[in-house]
Structure formats: structure tokens, C-alpha cells
mmCIF file of N, CA and C in Angstrom:
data_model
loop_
_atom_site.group_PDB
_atom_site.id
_atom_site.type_symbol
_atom_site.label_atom_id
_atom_site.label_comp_id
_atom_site.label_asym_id
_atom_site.label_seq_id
_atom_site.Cartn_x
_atom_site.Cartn_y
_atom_site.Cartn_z
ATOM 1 N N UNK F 202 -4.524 85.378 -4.495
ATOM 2 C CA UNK F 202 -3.404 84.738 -5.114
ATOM 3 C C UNK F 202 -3.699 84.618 -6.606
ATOM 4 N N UNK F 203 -2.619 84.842 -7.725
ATOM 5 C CA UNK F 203 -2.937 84.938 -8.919
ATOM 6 C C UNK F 203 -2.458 83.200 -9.361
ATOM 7 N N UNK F 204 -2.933 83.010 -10.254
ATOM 8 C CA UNK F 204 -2.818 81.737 -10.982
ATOM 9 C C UNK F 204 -3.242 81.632 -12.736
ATOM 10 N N UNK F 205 -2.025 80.762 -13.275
ATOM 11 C CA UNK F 205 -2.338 80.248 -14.286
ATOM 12 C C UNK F 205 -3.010 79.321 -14.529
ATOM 13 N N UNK F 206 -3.567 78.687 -13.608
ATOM 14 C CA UNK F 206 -4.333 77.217 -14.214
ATOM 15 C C UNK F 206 -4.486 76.761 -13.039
ATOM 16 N N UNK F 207 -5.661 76.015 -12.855
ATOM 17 C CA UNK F 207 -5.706 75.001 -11.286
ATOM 18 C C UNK F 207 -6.200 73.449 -12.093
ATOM 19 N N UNK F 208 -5.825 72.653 -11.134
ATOM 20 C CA UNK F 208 -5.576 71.259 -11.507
ATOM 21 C C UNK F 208 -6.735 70.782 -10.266
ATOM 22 N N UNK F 209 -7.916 69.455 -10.585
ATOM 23 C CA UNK F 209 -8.389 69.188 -9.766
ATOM 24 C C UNK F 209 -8.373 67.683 -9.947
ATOM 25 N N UNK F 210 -7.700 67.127 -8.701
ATOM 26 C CA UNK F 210 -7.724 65.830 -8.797
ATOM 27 C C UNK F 210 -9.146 65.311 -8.076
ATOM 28 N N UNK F 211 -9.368 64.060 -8.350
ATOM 29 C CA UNK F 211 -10.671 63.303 -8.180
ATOM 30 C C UNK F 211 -10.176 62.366 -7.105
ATOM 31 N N UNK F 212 -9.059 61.974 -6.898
ATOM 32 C CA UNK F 212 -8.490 60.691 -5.780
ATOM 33 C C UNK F 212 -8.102 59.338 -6.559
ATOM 34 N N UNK F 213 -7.482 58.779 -5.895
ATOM 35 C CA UNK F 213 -7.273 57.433 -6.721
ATOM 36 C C UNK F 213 -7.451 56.276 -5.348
ATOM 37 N N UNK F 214 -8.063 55.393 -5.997
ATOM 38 C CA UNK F 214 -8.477 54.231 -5.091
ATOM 39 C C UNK F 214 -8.829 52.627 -6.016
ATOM 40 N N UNK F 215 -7.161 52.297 -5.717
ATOM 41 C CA UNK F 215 -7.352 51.020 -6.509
ATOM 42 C C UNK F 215 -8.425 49.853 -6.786
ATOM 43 N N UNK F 216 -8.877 49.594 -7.795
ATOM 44 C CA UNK F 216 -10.228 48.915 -7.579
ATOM 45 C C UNK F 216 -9.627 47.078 -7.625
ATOM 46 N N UNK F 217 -8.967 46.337 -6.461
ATOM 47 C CA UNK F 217 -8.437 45.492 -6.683
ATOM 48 C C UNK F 217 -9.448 44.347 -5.845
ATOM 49 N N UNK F 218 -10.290 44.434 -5.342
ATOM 50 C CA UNK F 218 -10.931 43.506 -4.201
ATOM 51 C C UNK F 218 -11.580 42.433 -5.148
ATOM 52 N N UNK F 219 -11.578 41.969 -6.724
ATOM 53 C CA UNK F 219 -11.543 41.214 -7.374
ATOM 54 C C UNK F 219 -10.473 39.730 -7.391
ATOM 55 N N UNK F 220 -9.021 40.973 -7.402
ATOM 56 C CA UNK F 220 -7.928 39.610 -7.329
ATOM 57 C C UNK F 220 -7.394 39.497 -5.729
ATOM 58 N N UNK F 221 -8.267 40.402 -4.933
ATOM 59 C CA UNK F 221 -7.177 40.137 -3.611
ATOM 60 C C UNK F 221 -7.047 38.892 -2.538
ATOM 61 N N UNK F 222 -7.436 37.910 -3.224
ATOM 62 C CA UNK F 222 -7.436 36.482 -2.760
ATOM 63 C C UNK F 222 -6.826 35.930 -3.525
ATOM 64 N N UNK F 223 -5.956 36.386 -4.777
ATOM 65 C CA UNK F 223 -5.222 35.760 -5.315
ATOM 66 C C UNK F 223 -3.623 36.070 -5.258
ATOM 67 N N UNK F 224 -3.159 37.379 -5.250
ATOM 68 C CA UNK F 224 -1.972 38.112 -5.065
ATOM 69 C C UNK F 224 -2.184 39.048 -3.996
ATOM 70 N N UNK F 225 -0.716 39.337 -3.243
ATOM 71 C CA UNK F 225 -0.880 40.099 -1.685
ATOM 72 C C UNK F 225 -1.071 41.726 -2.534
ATOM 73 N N UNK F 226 -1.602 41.994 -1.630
ATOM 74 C CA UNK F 226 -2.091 43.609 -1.484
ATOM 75 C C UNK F 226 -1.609 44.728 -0.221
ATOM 76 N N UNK F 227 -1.350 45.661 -0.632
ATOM 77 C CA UNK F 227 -1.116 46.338 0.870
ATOM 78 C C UNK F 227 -2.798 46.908 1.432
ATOM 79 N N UNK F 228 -2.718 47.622 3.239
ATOM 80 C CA UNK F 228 -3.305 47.806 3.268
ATOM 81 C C UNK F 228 -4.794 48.722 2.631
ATOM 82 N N UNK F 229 -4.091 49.442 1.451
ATOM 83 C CA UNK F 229 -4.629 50.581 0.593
ATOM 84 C C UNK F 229 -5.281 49.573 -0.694
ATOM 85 N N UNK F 230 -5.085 48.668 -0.957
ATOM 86 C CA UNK F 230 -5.089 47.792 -1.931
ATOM 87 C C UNK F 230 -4.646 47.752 -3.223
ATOM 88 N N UNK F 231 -3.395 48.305 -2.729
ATOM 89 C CA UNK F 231 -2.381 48.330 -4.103
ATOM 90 C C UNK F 231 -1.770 47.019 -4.440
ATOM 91 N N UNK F 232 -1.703 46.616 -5.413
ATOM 92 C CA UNK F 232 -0.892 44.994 -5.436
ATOM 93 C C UNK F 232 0.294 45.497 -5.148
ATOM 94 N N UNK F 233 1.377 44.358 -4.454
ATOM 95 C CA UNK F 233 2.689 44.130 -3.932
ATOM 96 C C UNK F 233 3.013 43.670 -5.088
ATOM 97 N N UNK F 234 4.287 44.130 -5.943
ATOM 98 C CA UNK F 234 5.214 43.936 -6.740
ATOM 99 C C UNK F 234 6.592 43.332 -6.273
ATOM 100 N N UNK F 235 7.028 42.823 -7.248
ATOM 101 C CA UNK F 235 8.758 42.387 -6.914
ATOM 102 C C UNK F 235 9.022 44.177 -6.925
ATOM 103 N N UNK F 236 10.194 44.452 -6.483
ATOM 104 C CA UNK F 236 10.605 45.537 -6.537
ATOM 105 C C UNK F 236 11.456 46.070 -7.521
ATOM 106 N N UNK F 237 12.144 44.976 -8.693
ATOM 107 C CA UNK F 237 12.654 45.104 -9.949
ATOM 108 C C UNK F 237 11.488 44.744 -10.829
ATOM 109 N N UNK F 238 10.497 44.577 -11.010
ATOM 110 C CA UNK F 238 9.565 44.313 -11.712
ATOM 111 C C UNK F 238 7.953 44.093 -11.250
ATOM 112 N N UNK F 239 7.494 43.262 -12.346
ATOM 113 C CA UNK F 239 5.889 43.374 -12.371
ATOM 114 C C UNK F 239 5.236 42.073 -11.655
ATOM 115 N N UNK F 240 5.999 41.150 -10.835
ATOM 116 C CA UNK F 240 5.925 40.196 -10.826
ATOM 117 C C UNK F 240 4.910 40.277 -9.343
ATOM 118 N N UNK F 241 3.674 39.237 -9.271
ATOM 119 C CA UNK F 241 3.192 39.304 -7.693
ATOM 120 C C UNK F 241 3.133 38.301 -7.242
ATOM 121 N N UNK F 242 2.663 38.135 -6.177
ATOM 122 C CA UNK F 242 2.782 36.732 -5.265
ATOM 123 C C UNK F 242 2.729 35.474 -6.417
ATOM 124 N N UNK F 243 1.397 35.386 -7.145
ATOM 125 C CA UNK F 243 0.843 34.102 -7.784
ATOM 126 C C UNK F 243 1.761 34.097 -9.026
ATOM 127 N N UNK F 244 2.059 32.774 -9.262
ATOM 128 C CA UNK F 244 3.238 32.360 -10.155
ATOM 129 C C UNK F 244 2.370 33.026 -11.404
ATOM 130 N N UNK F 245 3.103 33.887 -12.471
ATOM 131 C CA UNK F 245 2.517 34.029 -13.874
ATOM 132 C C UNK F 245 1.337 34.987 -13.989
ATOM 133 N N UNK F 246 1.369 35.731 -12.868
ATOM 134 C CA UNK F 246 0.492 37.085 -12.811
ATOM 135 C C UNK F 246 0.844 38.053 -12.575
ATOM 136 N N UNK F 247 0.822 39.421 -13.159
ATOM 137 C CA UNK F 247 1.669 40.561 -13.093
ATOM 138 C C UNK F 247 0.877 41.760 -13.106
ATOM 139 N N UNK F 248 1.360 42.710 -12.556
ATOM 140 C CA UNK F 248 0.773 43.606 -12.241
ATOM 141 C C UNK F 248 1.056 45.123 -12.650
ATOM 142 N N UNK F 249 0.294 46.028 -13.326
ATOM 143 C CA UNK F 249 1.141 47.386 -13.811
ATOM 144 C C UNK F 249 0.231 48.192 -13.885
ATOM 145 N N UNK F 250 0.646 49.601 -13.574
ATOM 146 C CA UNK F 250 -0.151 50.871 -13.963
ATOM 147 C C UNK F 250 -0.684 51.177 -12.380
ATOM 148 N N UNK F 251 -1.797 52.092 -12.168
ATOM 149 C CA UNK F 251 -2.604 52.679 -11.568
ATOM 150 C C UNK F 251 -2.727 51.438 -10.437
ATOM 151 N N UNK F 252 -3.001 50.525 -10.203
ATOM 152 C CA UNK F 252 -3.430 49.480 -8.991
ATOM 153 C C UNK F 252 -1.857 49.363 -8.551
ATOM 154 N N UNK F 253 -0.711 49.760 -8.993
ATOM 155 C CA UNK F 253 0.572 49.148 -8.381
ATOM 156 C C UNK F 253 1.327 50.516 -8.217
ATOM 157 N N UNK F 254 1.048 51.500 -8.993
ATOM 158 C CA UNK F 254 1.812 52.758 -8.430
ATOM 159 C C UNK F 254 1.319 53.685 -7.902
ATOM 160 N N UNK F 255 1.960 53.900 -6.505
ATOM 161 C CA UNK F 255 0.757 54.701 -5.649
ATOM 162 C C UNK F 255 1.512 56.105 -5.940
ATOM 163 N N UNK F 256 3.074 56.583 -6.624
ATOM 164 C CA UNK F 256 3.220 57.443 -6.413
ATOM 165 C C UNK F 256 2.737 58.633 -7.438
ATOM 166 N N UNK F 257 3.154 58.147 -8.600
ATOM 167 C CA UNK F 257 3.004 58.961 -9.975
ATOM 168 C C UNK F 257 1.323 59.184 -10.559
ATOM 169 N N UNK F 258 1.146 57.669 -10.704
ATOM 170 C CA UNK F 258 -0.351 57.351 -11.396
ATOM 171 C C UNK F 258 -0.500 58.157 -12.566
ATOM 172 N N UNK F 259 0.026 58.266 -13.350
ATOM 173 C CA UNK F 259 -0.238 58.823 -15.201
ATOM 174 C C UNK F 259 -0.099 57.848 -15.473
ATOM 175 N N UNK F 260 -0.737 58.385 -16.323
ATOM 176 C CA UNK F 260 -1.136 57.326 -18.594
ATOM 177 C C UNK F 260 0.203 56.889 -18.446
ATOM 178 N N UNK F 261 1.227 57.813 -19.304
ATOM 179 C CA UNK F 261 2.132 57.545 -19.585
ATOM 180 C C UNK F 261 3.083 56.460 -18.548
ATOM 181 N N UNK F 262 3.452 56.561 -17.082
ATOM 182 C CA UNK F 262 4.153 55.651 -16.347
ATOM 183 C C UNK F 262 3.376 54.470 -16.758
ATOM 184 N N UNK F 263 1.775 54.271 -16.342
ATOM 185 C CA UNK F 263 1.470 53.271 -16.559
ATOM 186 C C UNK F 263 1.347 52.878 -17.927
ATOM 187 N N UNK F 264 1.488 53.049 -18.657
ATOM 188 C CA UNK F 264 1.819 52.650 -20.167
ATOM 189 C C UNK F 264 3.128 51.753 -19.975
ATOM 190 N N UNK F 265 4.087 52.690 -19.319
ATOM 191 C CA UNK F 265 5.647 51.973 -19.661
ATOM 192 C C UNK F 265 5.566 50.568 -19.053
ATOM 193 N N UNK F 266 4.608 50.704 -17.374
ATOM 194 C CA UNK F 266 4.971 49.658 -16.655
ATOM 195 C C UNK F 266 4.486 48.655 -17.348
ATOM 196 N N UNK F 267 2.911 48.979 -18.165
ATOM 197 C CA UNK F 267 2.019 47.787 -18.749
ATOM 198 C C UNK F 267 3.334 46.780 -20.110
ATOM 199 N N UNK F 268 4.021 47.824 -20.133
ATOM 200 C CA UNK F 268 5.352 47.318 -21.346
ATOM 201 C C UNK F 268 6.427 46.720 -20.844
ATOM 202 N N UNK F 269 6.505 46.635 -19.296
ATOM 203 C CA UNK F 269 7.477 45.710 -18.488
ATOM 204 C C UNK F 269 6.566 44.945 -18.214
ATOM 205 N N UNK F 270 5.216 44.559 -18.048
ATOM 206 C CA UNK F 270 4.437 43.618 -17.133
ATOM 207 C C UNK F 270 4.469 42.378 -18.340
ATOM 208 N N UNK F 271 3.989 43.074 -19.948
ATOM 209 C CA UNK F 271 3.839 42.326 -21.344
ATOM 210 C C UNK F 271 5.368 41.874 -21.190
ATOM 211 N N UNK F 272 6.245 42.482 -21.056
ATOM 212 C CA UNK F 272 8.103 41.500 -21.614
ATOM 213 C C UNK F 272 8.309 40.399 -20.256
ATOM 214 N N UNK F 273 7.705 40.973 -18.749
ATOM 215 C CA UNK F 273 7.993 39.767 -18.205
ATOM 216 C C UNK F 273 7.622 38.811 -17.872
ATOM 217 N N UNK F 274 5.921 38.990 -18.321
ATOM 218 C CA UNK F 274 4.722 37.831 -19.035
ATOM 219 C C UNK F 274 5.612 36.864 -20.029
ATOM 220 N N UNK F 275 5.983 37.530 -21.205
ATOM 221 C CA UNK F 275 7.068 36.967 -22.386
ATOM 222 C C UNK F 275 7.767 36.348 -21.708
ATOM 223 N N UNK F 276 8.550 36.699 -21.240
ATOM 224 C CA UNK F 276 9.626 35.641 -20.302
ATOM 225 C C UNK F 276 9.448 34.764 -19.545
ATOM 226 N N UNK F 277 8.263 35.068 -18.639
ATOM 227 C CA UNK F 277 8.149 33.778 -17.647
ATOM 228 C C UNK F 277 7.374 32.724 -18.694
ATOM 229 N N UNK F 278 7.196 33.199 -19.644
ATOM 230 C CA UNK F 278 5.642 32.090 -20.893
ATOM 231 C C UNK F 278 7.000 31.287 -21.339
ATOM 232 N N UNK F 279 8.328 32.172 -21.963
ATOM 233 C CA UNK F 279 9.193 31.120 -23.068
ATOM 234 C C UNK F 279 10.125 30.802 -22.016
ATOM 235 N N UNK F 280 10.194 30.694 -20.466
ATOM 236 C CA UNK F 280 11.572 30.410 -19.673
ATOM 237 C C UNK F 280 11.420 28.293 -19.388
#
């Protein structure tokens, strides 16, 4: 088979067993999110990037999410 380029992924395996007595986790140990946002179980803790998205996992998504997790940090701080 001919090819331009091969891609080798390494795996991803959330490293969350730090906070998982504080916010719910699924069995994989991804943190549980609100489903419109960054928000997790524990009041005023939020969650973004690589430990919360099991589908995409790039820089870039997790960049954006870390930029919804910072505005709804902002919000729950001035509500």
C-alpha cells in the first residue's frame, strides 16, 4: 500500500485519580461535565481539554474549551 505520511498515536489516558474524590468521573476517568459547559459536580470547579474530551483531544479544542472553563470560572466568581 502506498502512503503519504503515517501518523502514530501513543494513547490517551486521563491522568485524573488526583481529583476523583472530588468531582464524578466516568468509568475511563474522564471528568463528567455539564453538557453545555465546563461545569463538574463540585460547586466552582471546572473542567477542560484532554481529561474531559474523549473524542477529539487536540491543542487546539482544548485550548477553546480551557477559554469556556476561564469565562465560566468568571461567571460563577462575579454571579
Amino acid at each position: 500500500m502506498d502512503t503519504s505520511a503515517v501518523f502514530v498515536a501513543i494513547g490517551h489516558t486521563p491522568a485524573t485519580e488526583f481529583i476523583a474524590d472530588v468531582v464524578s468521573t466516568d468509568d475511563d476517568g474522564y471528568i463528567t461535565v455539564a453538557e453545555a459547559g465546563t461545569h463538574t459536580s463540585a460547586p466552582g470547579v471546572f473542567a477542560a481539554g484532554d481529561c474531559v474530551d474523549r473524542t477529539y483531544r487536540q491543542a487546539i479544542s482544548a485550548a477553546g474549551m480551557g477559554c469556556r472553563a476561564a469565562l465560566d470560572a468568571q461567571q460563577y466568581l462575579t454571579a
